Every structure is written in structure tokens, then in C-alpha cells.
Coordinates of C-alpha atoms and ligand atoms in Angstrom, one line a residue:
M14 CA 18.6 -0.5 -49.6
T15 CA 16.4 2.5 -48.5
R16 CA 15.4 2.4 -44.8
R17 CA 11.7 2.1 -44.7
K18 CA 9.6 4.1 -42.2
G19 CA 6.6 1.8 -42.1
L20 CA 5.6 -1.5 -43.7
V21 CA 5.1 -2.3 -47.4
I22 CA 1.8 -4.2 -47.6
A23 CA 1.5 -5.9 -51.0
M24 CA -1.9 -7.3 -52.2
D25 CA -2.8 -9.2 -55.3
G26 CA -5.9 -11.0 -56.5
P27 CA -8.2 -11.3 -59.5
A28 CA -10.5 -8.5 -60.9
G29 CA -13.5 -7.5 -58.8
V30 CA -12.4 -9.2 -55.6
G31 CA -12.5 -6.0 -53.5
K32 CA -8.7 -5.3 -53.2
S33 CA -9.3 -1.6 -53.4
T34 CA -12.0 -1.5 -50.8
V35 CA -10.0 -3.7 -48.4
G36 CA -6.7 -2.0 -49.2
G37 CA -8.2 1.4 -48.5
L38 CA -9.6 0.2 -45.2
V39 CA -6.3 -1.3 -44.1
A40 CA -4.3 1.8 -45.1
K41 CA -6.7 4.2 -43.4
S42 CA -6.6 2.2 -40.2
L43 CA -2.7 2.3 -40.2
G44 CA -2.4 5.9 -41.4
Y45 CA -0.7 4.6 -44.5
K46 CA -1.0 5.5 -48.2
F47 CA -3.0 3.3 -50.6
I48 CA -2.5 2.8 -54.3
N49 CA -4.3 0.7 -56.9
T50 CA -1.7 0.0 -59.6
G51 CA -4.4 -1.1 -62.1
E52 CA -5.1 2.6 -62.4
M53 CA -1.6 3.1 -64.0
Y54 CA -2.3 0.5 -66.7
R55 CA -5.7 2.0 -67.3
A56 CA -4.4 5.6 -67.4
L57 CA -1.9 4.6 -70.1
T58 CA -4.6 2.7 -72.0
W59 CA -6.9 5.7 -71.9
K60 CA -4.1 8.1 -73.2
A61 CA -3.1 5.7 -75.9
L62 CA -6.7 5.4 -77.1
E63 CA -7.1 9.2 -77.0
D64 CA -3.9 9.6 -79.1
G65 CA -5.2 7.0 -81.6
L66 CA -2.2 4.7 -81.0
D67 CA -2.3 1.0 -82.1
L68 CA -2.3 -0.8 -78.7
N69 CA -0.5 -3.7 -80.3
D70 CA 2.4 -1.4 -81.2
N71 CA 4.5 -2.1 -78.0
E72 CA 7.2 0.4 -79.0
A73 CA 4.8 3.3 -79.5
V74 CA 2.9 2.6 -76.3
L75 CA 6.1 2.4 -74.3
L76 CA 7.3 5.6 -75.8
L77 CA 4.0 7.2 -74.8
A78 CA 4.4 5.9 -71.2
K79 CA 7.9 7.4 -71.0
S80 CA 6.8 10.7 -72.4
L81 CA 4.1 11.3 -69.8
D82 CA 4.5 13.2 -66.5
W83 CA 3.2 10.7 -63.9
E84 CA 2.1 11.9 -60.5
F85 CA 0.3 10.1 -57.7
K86 CA -1.6 12.4 -55.3
P87 CA -4.3 11.9 -52.6
V88 CA -7.7 13.5 -53.4
D89 CA -9.6 12.3 -50.3
D90 CA -9.8 14.3 -47.1
A91 CA -7.9 11.7 -45.1
G92 CA -5.1 11.8 -47.7
T93 CA -5.0 8.0 -47.9
T94 CA -5.7 7.0 -51.5
L95 CA -3.2 8.1 -54.1
K96 CA -4.8 8.8 -57.5
T97 CA -3.0 8.8 -60.9
F98 CA -2.4 12.1 -62.7
I99 CA -0.9 12.2 -66.2
N100 CA 0.5 15.5 -67.5
G101 CA -1.2 17.3 -64.6
T102 CA -4.7 15.8 -65.3
G103 CA -6.5 13.5 -62.9
V104 CA -7.9 10.6 -64.9
T105 CA -10.1 8.8 -62.3
Q106 CA -13.3 9.1 -64.3
Q107 CA -11.9 8.5 -67.8
I108 CA -10.1 5.3 -66.8
R109 CA -13.4 3.6 -65.9
E110 CA -14.7 3.9 -69.5
E111 CA -15.7 0.5 -71.0
R112 CA -13.2 0.9 -73.9
V113 CA -10.4 1.2 -71.3
S114 CA -11.6 -1.9 -69.4
V115 CA -11.7 -3.9 -72.6
N116 CA -8.3 -2.8 -73.9
S117 CA -6.2 -2.5 -70.7
S118 CA -5.0 -6.2 -70.9
L119 CA -3.2 -5.4 -74.1
V120 CA -1.2 -2.7 -72.4
A121 CA -0.7 -4.8 -69.3
G122 CA 0.8 -7.5 -71.6
N123 CA 3.5 -5.1 -73.0
P124 CA 6.8 -6.2 -71.4
G125 CA 8.5 -2.7 -71.6
V126 CA 5.4 -1.0 -70.1
R127 CA 5.4 -3.5 -67.3
R128 CA 9.1 -2.8 -66.5
F129 CA 8.4 0.9 -66.7
L130 CA 5.4 0.9 -64.4
S131 CA 6.9 -1.6 -62.0
K132 CA 9.8 0.9 -61.5
L133 CA 7.3 3.7 -60.8
Q134 CA 5.5 1.5 -58.3
R135 CA 8.8 0.6 -56.5
D136 CA 9.8 4.2 -56.3
L137 CA 6.4 5.0 -54.8
G138 CA 6.6 2.3 -52.2
E139 CA 10.2 2.2 -51.3
G140 CA 9.8 4.5 -48.3
G141 CA 7.2 2.2 -46.7
S142 CA 3.9 3.0 -45.0
I143 CA 2.0 1.9 -48.0
V144 CA -0.6 -0.6 -49.1
M145 CA -0.2 -1.4 -52.8
E146 CA -2.6 -3.6 -54.8
G147 CA -2.5 -5.1 -58.3
R148 CA -1.7 -8.4 -59.9
D149 CA 2.1 -8.7 -59.5
I150 CA 2.9 -6.7 -56.4
T151 CA 3.7 -9.6 -54.2
T152 CA 5.6 -11.5 -56.9
N153 CA 7.3 -8.9 -59.0
V154 CA 7.1 -5.3 -57.7
F155 CA 7.8 -6.0 -54.0
P156 CA 8.8 -9.7 -53.6
D157 CA 10.4 -8.5 -50.3
A158 CA 7.2 -6.8 -49.0
D159 CA 6.7 -7.0 -45.2
V160 CA 3.2 -8.4 -45.6
K161 CA 1.8 -10.2 -48.6
I162 CA -1.9 -10.9 -49.2
Y163 CA -3.6 -12.8 -51.9
L164 CA -7.3 -12.0 -51.9
D165 CA -9.6 -14.4 -53.7
A166 CA -13.3 -15.1 -54.2
S167 CA -15.2 -17.3 -56.6
P168 CA -16.0 -15.7 -60.1
E169 CA -19.7 -16.2 -59.3
E170 CA -19.5 -14.2 -56.0
R171 CA -17.4 -11.5 -57.8
A172 CA -20.1 -11.2 -60.5
D173 CA -22.9 -11.1 -57.9
R174 CA -21.2 -8.3 -56.0
R175 CA -20.7 -6.3 -59.2
Y176 CA -24.3 -6.9 -60.2
R177 CA -25.6 -5.7 -56.8
Q178 CA -23.3 -2.6 -57.0
L179 CA -24.7 -1.6 -60.4
K180 CA -28.3 -2.3 -59.4
A181 CA -27.8 -0.3 -56.2
A182 CA -26.5 2.6 -58.3
G183 CA -29.7 2.4 -60.4
Q184 CA -27.9 1.1 -63.5
E185 CA -28.8 -1.7 -65.9
A186 CA -26.9 -4.9 -65.3
D187 CA -26.8 -8.4 -66.8
R188 CA -25.4 -10.9 -64.4
D189 CA -24.4 -13.4 -67.2
K190 CA -22.5 -10.8 -69.1
I191 CA -20.8 -9.6 -66.0
L192 CA -19.7 -13.2 -65.2
A193 CA -18.4 -13.7 -68.7
A194 CA -16.4 -10.5 -68.5
I195 CA -14.9 -11.6 -65.2
L196 CA -13.9 -15.0 -66.5
K197 CA -12.2 -13.3 -69.5
R198 CA -10.3 -10.9 -67.3
D199 CA -9.2 -13.8 -65.1
L200 CA -7.9 -15.7 -68.2
N201 CA -6.0 -12.6 -69.4
D202 CA -4.4 -12.1 -66.0
L203 CA -3.5 -15.8 -65.4
K204 CA -2.2 -16.5 -68.9
R205 CA -0.1 -13.4 -69.4
E206 CA 3.5 -14.3 -70.3
I207 CA 5.1 -11.7 -68.2
N208 CA 4.2 -11.2 -64.5
P209 CA 1.0 -13.2 -64.6
L210 CA -1.3 -13.2 -61.6
K211 CA -0.2 -16.0 -59.1
Q212 CA -0.1 -16.6 -55.4
A213 CA 3.3 -15.9 -53.8
P214 CA 4.3 -18.9 -51.7
D215 CA 4.6 -16.7 -48.6
A216 CA 1.3 -14.8 -49.1
L217 CA -1.6 -15.0 -46.7
V218 CA -4.4 -16.3 -48.9
I219 CA -7.8 -15.0 -47.9
D220 CA -11.0 -16.3 -49.6
S221 CA -13.5 -13.5 -49.2
T222 CA -16.4 -15.4 -50.8
K223 CA -18.3 -15.5 -47.5
L224 CA -16.7 -12.5 -45.8
T225 CA -17.5 -8.8 -45.8
M226 CA -14.8 -6.3 -46.8
H227 CA -14.5 -5.2 -43.1
Q228 CA -14.0 -8.8 -42.0
V229 CA -11.2 -9.2 -44.6
A230 CA -9.6 -5.9 -43.5
D231 CA -9.7 -7.0 -39.9
K232 CA -8.1 -10.3 -40.7
I233 CA -5.2 -8.5 -42.4
L234 CA -4.8 -6.0 -39.6
R235 CA -4.7 -8.8 -37.0
R236 CA -2.0 -10.5 -39.1
I237 CA 0.0 -7.3 -39.3
R238 CA -0.3 -6.7 -35.5
K239 CA 0.8 -10.3 -34.8
G240 CA 3.8 -9.9 -37.2
A241 CA 4.7 -6.5 -35.8
K242 CA 4.9 -8.0 -32.3
A243 CA 7.0 -10.9 -33.4
N244 CA 9.7 -8.7 -35.1
G245 CA 9.4 -5.6 -33.0
R246 CA 8.3 -3.4 -35.9
G247 CA 5.1 -1.5 -36.8
K248 CA 3.5 1.4 -35.1
Ligands
DC324 O1 -7.3 -3.9 -61.4 P1 -7.8 -3.4 -62.8 O2 -8.7 -4.4 -63.4 O3 -8.3 -2.0 -62.8 O4 -6.5 -3.4 -63.7 C1 -6.5 -2.9 -65.0 C2 -5.6 -3.7 -65.9 O5 -4.2 -3.7 -65.5 C3 -6.0 -5.2 -66.0 O6 -5.8 -5.7 -67.3 C4 -5.0 -5.9 -65.1 C5 -3.8 -5.1 -65.2 N1 -2.9 -5.0 -64.1 C6 -1.7 -5.6 -64.1 O7 -1.4 -6.3 -65.1 N2 -0.8 -5.5 -63.1 C7 -1.1 -4.8 -62.0 N3 -0.2 -4.7 -61.0 C8 -2.3 -4.1 -61.9 C9 -3.2 -4.3 -63.0

């Protein structure tokens, strides 16, 4: 096994729970890298749609995944957050399109694609000093992660947060529609046959319904410092 320089911090949880915000805060505070693995499923969904592929054609979508040149590079000044590039193009904007959000669960249900992307994720994280978030990081990608977090919040709270975000950005928002979309995404993630969203038995479960993102990040950092003292690791 590769000797890791720092910890692998794996984080899972449902859509819209704040994993990226919290993961970014934790990574920045530790001087680690952060990656949101949902971006990889979204990037492939976007490219498959652009190429006019049938997303139900598992073979074709897997072939596309294997044909792409995947890179993960920081774009922020601190160099913390790794962003997905395919064939040399950053796809941060494109992968937030509605058609991608709606169709990404089809690609995420493709067993070959999951194996392929899980391997990319393991390669990225094997050196350590990384916070990685998604749906199956604690259970499938890094079942041996040094720290496992399951971040949760009620669907209503997640819908409210999204509603407030959109309003604050001056955009139209319908709270009931947002809640319905969140419930649908939860169902897709929980009912998926391969690598569904579930709590790892040894994960620290944090319900963020009544907490700010900074409070959640502090909780995680406290746990990491406690663990680092106990086993003599950490920085
Ligand atoms: O986190 P997100 O909603 O941007 O993720 C996009 C899609 O990818 C969504 O359908 C969930 C799926 N996903 C997954 O199956 N496994 C992961 N590790 C990350 C995301």
C-alpha cells in the first residue's frame, strides 16, 4: 500500500447538504486538497449529452469515459479545490446546467462508469492530504479512509437553504419544486443498485439541520485533532 503523507478524509451525504462548502473549509484549514466527486459524474453526463449519446447505453457511455483525458487541477488562489477538466477544458459552468442535473443519476447508475470513476478517485486520493466528498467515498472508494463523515440535514432544511441561495442571487425560485427535486435525488441516490448512498458504520454522523457550515467544519476539525493525538498522526 502507498505510504500516505496526510490523512484521507472521506465525506458522504445527500444532495444539497453542504458537503462542498464544509469540505472546502476543512481542506483549507488543514492545507489539504478538496474534491467534489459529483463533478466527475456531471462532467461525463455533460459530454455524453453534447455528443448526443443515449445515456441508457451503458457501453457507449463507458467507452466515452475511457476515451477522455481527465485532469483535476486547482483554480482558486489557495490551490485547495481541484476542478475537473476533460480533454483540456474546464467544465465547471457547463456541469451546473439543468439538463446535467436531471440526467446525472442515469450516468451514476452505470456500473462500469462507477468502477472507472472510483479508480480515478482512488488514484487522486491515495497520496493522502485530501478531503473527498460524494455518495460512496466512505463505503466504496475509501473504505479505509482515516476520517469518515456522513453529513445529513432534513430535506426541508436543504430545500430552504437552496431557496435562500437562489433568492440571494436574485434568481427566481419555487420552494415546493426545489423540495420535490431534492426528494427525487435522494431516492435515486438511496435506491441505486450499485454503491448507493448509505452511512458507513464507522462514520461520524453530523446532522447539520441546525448548524452553520462553519460549525460543522469546526466539529470535523476537532474530531480530526482528537484522532491525530490518539494515534500520533496529523500535522
Ligand atoms: O453531488 P452532485 O449532486 O453534484 O452529484 C451528481 C450526480 O452524481 C448525482 O446523481 C449523484 C452522483 N454521485 C455519485 O453517484 N457518487 C458520487 N461519489 C458522487 C456523485
